[in-house]
PDB file of C-alpha atoms and ligand atoms in Angstrom:
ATOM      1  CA  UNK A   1       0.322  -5.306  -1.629  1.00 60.00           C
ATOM      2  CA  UNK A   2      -2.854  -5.076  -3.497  1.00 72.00           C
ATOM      3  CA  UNK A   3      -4.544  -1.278  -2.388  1.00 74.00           C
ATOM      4  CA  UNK A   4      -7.874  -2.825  -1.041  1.00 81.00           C
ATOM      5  CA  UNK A   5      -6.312  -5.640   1.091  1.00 84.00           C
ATOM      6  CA  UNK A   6      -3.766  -2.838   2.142  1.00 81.00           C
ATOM      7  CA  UNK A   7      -6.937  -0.744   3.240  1.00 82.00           C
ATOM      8  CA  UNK A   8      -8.694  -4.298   4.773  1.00 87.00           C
ATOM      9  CA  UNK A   9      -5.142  -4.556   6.999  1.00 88.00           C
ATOM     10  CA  UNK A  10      -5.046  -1.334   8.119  1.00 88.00           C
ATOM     11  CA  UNK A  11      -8.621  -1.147   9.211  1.00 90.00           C
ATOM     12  CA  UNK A  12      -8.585  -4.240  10.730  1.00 94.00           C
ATOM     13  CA  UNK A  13      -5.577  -3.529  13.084  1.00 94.00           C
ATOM     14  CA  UNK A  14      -6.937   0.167  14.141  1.00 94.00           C
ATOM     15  CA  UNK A  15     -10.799  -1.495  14.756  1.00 95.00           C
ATOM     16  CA  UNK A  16      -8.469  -3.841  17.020  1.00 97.00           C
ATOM     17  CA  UNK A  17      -6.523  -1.564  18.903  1.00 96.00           C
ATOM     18  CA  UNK A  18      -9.926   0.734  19.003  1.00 96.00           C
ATOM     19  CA  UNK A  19     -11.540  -2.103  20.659  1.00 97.00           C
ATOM     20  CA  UNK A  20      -8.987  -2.970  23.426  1.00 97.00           C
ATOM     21  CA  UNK A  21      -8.216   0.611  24.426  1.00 97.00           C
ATOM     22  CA  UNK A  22     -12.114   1.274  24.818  1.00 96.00           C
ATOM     23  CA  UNK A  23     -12.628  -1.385  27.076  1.00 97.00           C
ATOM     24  CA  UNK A  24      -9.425  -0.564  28.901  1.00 97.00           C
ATOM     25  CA  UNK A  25     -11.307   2.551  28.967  1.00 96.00           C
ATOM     26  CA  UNK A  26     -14.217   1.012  30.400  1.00 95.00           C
ATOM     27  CA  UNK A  27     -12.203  -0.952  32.800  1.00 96.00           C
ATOM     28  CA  UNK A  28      -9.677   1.057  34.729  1.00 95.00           C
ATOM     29  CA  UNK A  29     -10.450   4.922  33.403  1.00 95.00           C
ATOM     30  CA  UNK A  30      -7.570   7.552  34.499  1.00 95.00           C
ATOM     31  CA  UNK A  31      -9.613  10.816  34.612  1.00 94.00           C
ATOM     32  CA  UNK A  32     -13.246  10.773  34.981  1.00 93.00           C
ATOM     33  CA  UNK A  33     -14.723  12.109  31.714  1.00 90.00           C
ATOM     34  CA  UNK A  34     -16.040  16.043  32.187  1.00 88.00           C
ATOM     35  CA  UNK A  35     -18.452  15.477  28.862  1.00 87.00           C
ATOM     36  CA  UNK A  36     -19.968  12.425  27.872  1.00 87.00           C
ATOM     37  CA  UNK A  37     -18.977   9.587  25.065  1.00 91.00           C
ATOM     38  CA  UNK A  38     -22.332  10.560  23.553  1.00 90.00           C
ATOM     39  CA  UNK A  39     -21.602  14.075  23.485  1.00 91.00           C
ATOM     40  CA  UNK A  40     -18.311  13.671  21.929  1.00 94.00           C
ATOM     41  CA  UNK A  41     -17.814  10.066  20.120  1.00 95.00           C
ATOM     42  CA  UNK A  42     -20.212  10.900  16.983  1.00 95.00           C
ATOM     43  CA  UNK A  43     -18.498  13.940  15.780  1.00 95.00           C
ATOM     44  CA  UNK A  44     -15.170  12.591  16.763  1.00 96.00           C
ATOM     45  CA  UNK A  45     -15.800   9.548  14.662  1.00 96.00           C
ATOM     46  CA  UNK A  46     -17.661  11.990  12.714  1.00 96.00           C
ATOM     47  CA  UNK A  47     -14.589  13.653  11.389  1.00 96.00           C
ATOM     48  CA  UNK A  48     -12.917  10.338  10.902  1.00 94.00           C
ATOM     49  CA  UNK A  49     -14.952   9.381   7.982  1.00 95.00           C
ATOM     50  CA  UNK A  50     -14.429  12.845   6.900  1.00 95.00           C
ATOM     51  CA  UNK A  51     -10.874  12.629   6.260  1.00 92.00           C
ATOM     52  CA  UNK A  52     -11.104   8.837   4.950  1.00 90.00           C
ATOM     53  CA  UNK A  53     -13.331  10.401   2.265  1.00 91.00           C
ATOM     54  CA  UNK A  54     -11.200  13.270   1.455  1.00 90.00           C
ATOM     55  CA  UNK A  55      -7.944  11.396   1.286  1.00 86.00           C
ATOM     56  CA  UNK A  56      -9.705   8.641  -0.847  1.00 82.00           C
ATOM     57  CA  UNK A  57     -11.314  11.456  -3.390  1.00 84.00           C
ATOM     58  CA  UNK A  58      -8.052  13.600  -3.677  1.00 84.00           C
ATOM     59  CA  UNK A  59      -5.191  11.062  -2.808  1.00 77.00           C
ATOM     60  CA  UNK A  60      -6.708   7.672  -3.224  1.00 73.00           C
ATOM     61  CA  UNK A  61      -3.067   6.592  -3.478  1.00 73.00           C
ATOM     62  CA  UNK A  62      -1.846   8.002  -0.008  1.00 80.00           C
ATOM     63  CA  UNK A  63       1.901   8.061   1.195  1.00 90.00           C
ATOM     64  CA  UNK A  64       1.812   4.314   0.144  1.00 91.00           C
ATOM     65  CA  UNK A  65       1.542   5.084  -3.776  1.00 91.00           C
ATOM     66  CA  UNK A  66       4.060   7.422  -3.330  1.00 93.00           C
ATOM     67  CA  UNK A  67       6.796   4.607  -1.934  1.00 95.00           C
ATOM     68  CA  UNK A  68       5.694   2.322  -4.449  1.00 94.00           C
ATOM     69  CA  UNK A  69       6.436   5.056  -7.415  1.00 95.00           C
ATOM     70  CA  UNK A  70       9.781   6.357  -5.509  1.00 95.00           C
ATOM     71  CA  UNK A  71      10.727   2.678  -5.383  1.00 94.00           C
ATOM     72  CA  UNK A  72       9.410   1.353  -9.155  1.00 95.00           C
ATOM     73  CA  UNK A  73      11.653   4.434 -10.054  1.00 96.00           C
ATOM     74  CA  UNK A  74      14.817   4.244  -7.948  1.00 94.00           C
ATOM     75  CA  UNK A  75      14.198   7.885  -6.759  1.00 96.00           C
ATOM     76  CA  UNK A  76      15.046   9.344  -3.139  1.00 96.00           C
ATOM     77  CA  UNK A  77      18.707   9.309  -1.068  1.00 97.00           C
ATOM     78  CA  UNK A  78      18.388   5.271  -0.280  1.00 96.00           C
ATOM     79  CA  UNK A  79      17.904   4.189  -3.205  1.00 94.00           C
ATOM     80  CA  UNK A  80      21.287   6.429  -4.759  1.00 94.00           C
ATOM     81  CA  UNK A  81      22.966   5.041  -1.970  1.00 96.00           C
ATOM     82  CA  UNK A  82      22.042   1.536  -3.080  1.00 94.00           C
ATOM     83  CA  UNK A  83      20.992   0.938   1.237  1.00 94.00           C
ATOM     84  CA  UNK A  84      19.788  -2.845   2.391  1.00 95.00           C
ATOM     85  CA  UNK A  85      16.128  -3.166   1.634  1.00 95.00           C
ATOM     86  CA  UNK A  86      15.872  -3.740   5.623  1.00 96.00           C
ATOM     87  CA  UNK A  87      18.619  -0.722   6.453  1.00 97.00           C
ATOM     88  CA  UNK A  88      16.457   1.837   4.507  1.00 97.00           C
ATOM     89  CA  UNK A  89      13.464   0.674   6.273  1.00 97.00           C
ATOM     90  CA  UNK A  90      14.371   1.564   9.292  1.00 98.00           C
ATOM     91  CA  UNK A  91      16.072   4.388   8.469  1.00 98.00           C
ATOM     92  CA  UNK A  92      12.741   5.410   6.835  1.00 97.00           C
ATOM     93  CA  UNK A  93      10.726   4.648   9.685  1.00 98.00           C
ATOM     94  CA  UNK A  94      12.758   7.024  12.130  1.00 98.00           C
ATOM     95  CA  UNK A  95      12.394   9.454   9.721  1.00 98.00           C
ATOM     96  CA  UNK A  96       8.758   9.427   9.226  1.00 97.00           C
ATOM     97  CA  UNK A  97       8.471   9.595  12.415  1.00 98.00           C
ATOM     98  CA  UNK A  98      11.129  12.739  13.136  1.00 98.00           C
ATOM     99  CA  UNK A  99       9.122  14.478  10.292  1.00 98.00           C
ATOM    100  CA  UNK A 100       5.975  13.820  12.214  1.00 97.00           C
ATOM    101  CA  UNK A 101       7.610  15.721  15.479  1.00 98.00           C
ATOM    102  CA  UNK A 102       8.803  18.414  13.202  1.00 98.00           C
ATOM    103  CA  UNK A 103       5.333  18.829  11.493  1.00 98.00           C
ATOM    104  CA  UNK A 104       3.641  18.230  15.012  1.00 98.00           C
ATOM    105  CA  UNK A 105       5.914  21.527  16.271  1.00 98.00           C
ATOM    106  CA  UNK A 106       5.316  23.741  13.108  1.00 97.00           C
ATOM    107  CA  UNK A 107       1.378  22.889  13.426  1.00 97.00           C
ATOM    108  CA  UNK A 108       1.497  24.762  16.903  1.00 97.00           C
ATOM    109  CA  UNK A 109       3.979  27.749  16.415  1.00 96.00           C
ATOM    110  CA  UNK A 110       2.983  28.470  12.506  1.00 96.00           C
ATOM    111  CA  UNK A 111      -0.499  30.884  13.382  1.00 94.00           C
ATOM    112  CA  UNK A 112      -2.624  29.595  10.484  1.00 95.00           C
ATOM    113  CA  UNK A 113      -1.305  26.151  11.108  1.00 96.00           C
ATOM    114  CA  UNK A 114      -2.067  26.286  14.336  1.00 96.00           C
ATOM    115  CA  UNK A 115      -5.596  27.517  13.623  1.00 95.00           C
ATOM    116  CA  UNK A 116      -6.015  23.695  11.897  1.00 96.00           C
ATOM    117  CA  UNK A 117      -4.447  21.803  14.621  1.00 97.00           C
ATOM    118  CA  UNK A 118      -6.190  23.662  17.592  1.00 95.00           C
ATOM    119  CA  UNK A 119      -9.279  21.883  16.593  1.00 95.00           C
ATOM    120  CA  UNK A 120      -7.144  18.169  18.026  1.00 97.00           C
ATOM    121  CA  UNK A 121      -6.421  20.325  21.202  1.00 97.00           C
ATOM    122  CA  UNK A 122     -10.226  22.010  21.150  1.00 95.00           C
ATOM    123  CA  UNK A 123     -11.759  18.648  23.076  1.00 95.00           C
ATOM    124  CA  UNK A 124     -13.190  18.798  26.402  1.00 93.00           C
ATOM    125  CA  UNK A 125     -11.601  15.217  27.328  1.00 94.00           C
ATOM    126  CA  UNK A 126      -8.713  12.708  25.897  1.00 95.00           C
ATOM    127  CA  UNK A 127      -9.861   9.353  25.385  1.00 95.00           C
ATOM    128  CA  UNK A 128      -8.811   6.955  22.214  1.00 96.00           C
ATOM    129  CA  UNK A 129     -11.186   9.275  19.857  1.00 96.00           C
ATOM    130  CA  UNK A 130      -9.614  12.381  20.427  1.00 96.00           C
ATOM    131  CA  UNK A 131      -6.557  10.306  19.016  1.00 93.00           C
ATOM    132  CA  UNK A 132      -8.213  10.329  15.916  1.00 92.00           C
ATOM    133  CA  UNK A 133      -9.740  13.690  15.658  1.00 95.00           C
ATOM    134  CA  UNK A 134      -7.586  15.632  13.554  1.00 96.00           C
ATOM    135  CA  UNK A 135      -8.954  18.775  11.044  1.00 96.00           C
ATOM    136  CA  UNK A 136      -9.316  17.435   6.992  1.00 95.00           C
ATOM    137  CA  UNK A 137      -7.027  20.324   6.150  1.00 95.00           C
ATOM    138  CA  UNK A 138      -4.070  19.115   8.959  1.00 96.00           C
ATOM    139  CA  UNK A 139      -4.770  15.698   7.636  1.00 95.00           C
ATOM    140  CA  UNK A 140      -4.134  16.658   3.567  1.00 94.00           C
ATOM    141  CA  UNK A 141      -1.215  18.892   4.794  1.00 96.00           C
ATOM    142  CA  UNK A 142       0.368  15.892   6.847  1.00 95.00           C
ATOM    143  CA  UNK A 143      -0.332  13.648   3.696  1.00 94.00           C
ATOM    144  CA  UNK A 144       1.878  16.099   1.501  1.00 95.00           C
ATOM    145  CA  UNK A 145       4.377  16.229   4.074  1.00 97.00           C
ATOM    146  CA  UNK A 146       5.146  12.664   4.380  1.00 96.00           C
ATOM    147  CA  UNK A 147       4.866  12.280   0.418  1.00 96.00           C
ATOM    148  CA  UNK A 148       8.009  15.060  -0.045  1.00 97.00           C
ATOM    149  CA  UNK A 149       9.854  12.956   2.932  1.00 97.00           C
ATOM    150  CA  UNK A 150       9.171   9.450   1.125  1.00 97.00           C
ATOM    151  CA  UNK A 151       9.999  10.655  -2.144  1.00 97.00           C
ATOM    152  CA  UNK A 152      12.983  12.957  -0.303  1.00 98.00           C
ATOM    153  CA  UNK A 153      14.542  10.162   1.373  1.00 98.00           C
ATOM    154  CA  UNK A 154      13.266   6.706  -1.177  1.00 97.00           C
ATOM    155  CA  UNK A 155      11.638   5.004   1.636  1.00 97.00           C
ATOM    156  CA  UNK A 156      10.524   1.657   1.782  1.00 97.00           C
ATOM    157  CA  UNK A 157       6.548   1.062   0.607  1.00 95.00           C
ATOM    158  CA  UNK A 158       7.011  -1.566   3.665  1.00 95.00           C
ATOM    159  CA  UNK A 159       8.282   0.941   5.926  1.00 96.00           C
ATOM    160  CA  UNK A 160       5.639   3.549   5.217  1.00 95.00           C
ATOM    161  CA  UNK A 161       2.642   0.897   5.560  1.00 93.00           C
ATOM    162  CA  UNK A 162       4.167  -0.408   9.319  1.00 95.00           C
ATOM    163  CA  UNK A 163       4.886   3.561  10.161  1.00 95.00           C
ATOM    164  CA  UNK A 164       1.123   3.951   9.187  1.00 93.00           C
ATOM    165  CA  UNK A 165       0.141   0.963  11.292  1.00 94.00           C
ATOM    166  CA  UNK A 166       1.452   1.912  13.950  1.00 95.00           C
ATOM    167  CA  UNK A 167       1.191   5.796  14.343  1.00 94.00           C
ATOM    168  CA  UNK A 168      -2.486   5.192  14.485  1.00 94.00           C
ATOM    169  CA  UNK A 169      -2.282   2.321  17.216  1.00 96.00           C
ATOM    170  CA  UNK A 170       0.313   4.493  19.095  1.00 96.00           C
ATOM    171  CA  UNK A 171      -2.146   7.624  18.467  1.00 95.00           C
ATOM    172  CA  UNK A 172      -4.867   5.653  19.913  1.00 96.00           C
ATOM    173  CA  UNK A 173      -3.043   4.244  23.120  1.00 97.00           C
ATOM    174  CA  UNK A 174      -1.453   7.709  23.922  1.00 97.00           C
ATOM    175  CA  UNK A 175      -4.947   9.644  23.917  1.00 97.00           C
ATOM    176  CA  UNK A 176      -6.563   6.827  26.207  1.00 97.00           C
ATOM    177  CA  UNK A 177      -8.091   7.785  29.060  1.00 97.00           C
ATOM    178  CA  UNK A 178      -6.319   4.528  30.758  1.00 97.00           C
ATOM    179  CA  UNK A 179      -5.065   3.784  34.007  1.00 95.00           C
ATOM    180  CA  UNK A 180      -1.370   2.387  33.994  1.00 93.00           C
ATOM    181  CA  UNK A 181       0.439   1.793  37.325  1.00 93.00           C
ATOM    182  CA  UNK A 182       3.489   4.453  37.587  1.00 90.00           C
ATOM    183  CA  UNK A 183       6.095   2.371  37.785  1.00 93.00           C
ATOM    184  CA  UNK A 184       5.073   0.790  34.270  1.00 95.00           C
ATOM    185  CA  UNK A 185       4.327   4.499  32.561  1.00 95.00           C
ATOM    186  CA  UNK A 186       7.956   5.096  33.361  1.00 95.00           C
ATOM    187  CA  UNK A 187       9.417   1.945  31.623  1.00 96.00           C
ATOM    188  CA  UNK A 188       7.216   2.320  28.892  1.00 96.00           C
ATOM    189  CA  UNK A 189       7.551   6.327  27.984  1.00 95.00           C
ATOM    190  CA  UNK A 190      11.026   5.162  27.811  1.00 96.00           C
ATOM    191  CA  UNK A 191       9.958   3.280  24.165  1.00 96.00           C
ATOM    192  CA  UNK A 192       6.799   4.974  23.137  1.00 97.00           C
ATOM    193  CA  UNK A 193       5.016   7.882  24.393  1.00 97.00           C
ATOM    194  CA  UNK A 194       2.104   6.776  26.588  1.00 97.00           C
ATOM    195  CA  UNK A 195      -1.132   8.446  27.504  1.00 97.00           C
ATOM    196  CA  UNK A 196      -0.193  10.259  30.754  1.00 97.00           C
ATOM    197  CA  UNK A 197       2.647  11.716  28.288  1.00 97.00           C
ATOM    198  CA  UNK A 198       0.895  13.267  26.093  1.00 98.00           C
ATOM    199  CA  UNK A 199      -2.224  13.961  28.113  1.00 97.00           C
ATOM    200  CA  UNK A 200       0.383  16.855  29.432  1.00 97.00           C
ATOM    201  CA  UNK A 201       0.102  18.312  25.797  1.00 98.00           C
ATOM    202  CA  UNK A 202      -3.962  18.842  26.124  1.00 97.00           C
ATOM    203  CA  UNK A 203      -3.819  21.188  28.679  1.00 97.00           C
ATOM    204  CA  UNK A 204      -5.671  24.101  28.487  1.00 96.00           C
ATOM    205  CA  UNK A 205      -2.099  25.612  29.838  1.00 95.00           C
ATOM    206  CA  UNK A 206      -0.244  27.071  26.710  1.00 94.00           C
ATOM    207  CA  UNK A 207       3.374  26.352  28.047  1.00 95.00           C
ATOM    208  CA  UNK A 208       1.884  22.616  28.688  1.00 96.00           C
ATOM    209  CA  UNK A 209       0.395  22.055  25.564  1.00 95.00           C
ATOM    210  CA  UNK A 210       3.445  23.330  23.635  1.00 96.00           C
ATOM    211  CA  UNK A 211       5.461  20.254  24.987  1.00 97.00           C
ATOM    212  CA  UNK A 212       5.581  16.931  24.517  1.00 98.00           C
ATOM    213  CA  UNK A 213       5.119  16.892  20.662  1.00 98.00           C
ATOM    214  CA  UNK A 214       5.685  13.230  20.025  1.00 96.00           C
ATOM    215  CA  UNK A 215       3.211  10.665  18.847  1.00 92.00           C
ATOM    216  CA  UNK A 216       4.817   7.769  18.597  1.00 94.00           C
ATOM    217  CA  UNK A 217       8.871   7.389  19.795  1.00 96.00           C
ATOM    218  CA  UNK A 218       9.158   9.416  23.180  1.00 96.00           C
ATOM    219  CA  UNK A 219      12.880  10.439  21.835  1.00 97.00           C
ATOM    220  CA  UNK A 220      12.726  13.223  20.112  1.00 98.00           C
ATOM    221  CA  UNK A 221      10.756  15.549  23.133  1.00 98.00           C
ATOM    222  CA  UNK A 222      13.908  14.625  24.777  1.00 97.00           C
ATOM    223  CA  UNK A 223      16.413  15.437  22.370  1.00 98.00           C
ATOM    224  CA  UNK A 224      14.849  18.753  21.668  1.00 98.00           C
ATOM    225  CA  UNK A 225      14.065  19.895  25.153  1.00 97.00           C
ATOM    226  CA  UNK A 226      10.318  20.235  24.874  1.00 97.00           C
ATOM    227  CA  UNK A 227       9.975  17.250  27.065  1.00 97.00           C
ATOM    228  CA  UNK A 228       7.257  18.049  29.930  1.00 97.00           C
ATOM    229  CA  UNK A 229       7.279  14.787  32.752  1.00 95.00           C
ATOM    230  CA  UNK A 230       3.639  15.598  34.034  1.00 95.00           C
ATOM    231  CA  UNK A 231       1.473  18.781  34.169  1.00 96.00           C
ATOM    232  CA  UNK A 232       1.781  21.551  36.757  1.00 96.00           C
ATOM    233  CA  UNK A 233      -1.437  20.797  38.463  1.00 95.00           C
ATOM    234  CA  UNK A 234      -1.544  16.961  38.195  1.00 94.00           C
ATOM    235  CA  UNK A 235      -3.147  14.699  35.790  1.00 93.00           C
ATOM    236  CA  UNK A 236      -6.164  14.676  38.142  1.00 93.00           C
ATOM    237  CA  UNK A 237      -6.633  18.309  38.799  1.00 94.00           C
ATOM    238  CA  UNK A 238      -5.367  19.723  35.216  1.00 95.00           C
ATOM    239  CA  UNK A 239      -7.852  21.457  32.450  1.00 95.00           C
ATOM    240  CA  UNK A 240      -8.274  19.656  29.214  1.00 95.00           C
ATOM    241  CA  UNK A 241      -8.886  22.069  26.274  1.00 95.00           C
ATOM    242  CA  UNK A 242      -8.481  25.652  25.393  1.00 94.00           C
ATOM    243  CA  UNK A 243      -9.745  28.416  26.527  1.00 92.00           C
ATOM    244  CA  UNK A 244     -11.677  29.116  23.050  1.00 90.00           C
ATOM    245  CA  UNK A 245     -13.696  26.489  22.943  1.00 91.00           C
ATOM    246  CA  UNK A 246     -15.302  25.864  25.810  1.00 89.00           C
ATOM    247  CA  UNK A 247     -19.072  25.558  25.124  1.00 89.00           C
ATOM    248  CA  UNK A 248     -20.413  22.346  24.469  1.00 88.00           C
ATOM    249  CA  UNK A 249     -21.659  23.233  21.096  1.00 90.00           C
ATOM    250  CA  UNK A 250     -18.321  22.948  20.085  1.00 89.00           C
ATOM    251  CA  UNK A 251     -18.224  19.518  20.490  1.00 90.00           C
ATOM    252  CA  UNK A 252     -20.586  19.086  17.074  1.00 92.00           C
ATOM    253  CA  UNK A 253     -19.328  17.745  14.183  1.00 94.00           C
ATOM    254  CA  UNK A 254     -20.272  21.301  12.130  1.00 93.00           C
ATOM    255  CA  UNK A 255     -18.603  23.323  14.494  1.00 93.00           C
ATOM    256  CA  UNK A 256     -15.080  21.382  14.699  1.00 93.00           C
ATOM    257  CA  UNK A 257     -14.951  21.560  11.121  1.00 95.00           C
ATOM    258  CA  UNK A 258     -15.248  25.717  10.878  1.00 93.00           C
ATOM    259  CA  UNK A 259     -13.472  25.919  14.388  1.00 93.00           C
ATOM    260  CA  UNK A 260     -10.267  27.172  12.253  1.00 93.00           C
ATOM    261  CA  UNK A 261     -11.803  29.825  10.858  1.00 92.00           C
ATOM    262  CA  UNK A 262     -13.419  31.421  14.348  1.00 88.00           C
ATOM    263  CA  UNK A 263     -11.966  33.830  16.307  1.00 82.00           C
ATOM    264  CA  UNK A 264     -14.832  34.421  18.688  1.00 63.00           C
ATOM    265  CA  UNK A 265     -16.178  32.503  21.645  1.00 51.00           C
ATOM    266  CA  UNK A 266     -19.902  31.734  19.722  1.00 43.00           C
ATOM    267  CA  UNK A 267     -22.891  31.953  21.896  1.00 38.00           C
TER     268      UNK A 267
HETATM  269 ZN1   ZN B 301      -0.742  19.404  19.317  1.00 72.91          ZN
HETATM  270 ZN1   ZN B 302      -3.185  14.748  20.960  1.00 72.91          ZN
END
């Protein structure tokens, strides 16, 4: 797939799934929001373009170029192991997505790590931008990781652009600040983690916000124990945030991006 139209397709789907979740937003809210859209949306979009710009300037090929090379080159396991184009797909896709957990994990128990990844954890609310708020440094450092998996493992160029696709639609629909009747949330975090899920992981409580870890498949929470079914004081009565960064300024698109490098509450 030509890299511009791969771009076009990508953008076109998250705009889409942007759009629906907002309005969902609109329509049946879960939480009511403690700051407001206009205090938060800018420098949560803010920090979108951000990363877009960094990843185009220093890896305008993303994890995409790198399946096309590994696969142009026969390199990684699935391609020594001569596996079915649609085999090593999904193979590839689980894995991308285990990696993700795994990265997800080390980002909160590595210190300096976490330092990058607090800054996701640092918002006030959880709506469908926090889903994209993530620090440029996390974002390069999750880049390299899923380049050393692709070229680890040979994975599919297909399976890395539908992993992409949908990590940041499931990313999007798990941070939404959306109403979902109970019995539905409990079929549905059966297949893919849904926002009363991971809302668990924002809370301000540390054991709370170390579980819970998935993004997209609900599995592997489950298989490694650090599953969490709801928080401690209720999705209605819990604390979004940490205890950090609680002033308002924070919320500004300067201060998320030096929020790693702070130790102090600022006044
Ligand atoms: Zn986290
Ligand atoms: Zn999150």
């Amino acid at each position: 797939m030509d890299a511009t139209i791969e771009i076009m397709f990508r953008l076109g789907i998250a705009v889409a799934v942007f759009a629906v979740m907002a309005a969902w937003e609109v329509l049946a809210p879960r939480r009511p929001l403690s700051a407001s859209r206009l205090s938060r949306w800018p420098s949560n979009f803010g920090i979108v373009v951000v990363d877009a710009l960094l990843v185009r300037l220093i890896v305008p090929t993303a994890v995409v170029g790198a399946a096309l090379y590994a696969a142009g080159h026969g390199i990684g396991l699935f391609h020594w192991l001569n596996l079915r184009l649609s085999v090593a797909a999904v193979a590839g896709f689980l894995i991308l997505d285990l990696v993700i957990y795994a990265q997800h994990v080390l980002f909160h128990h590595v210190p300096w790590l976490w330092r990058l990844h607090r800054m996701h954890h640092a918002d006030l609310d959880i709506d469908v931008s926090t889903g994209l708020r993530f620090h440029p440094f996390e974002i390069l450092i999750s880049l390299a990781i899923k380049i050393a998996a692709v070229m680890t493992f040979g994975i599919p160029p297909i399976a890395v652009i539908v992993f992409e696709v949908v990590l940041n639609a499931t990313s999007q629909f798990n941070h939404a600040n959306v109403r979902m009747p109970f019995g539905l949330d409990r079929i549905v975090r059966l297949l893919v983690v849904t926002p009363d899920m991971h809302r668990v992981h924002h809370s301000v409580e540390r054991a709370e916000h170390n579980s819970n870890f998935g993004f997209n498949l609900p599995w592997w929470d489950r298989l490694f124990g650090t599953y969490r079914r709801e928080p401690a004081a209720g999705h209605d009565g819990m604390t979004i945030g940490l205890p950090l960064f609680r002033d308002r300024r924070e919320l500004r698109l300067d201060r998320l991006l030096t929020q790693p490098f702070r130790n102090e509450r600022t006044k």
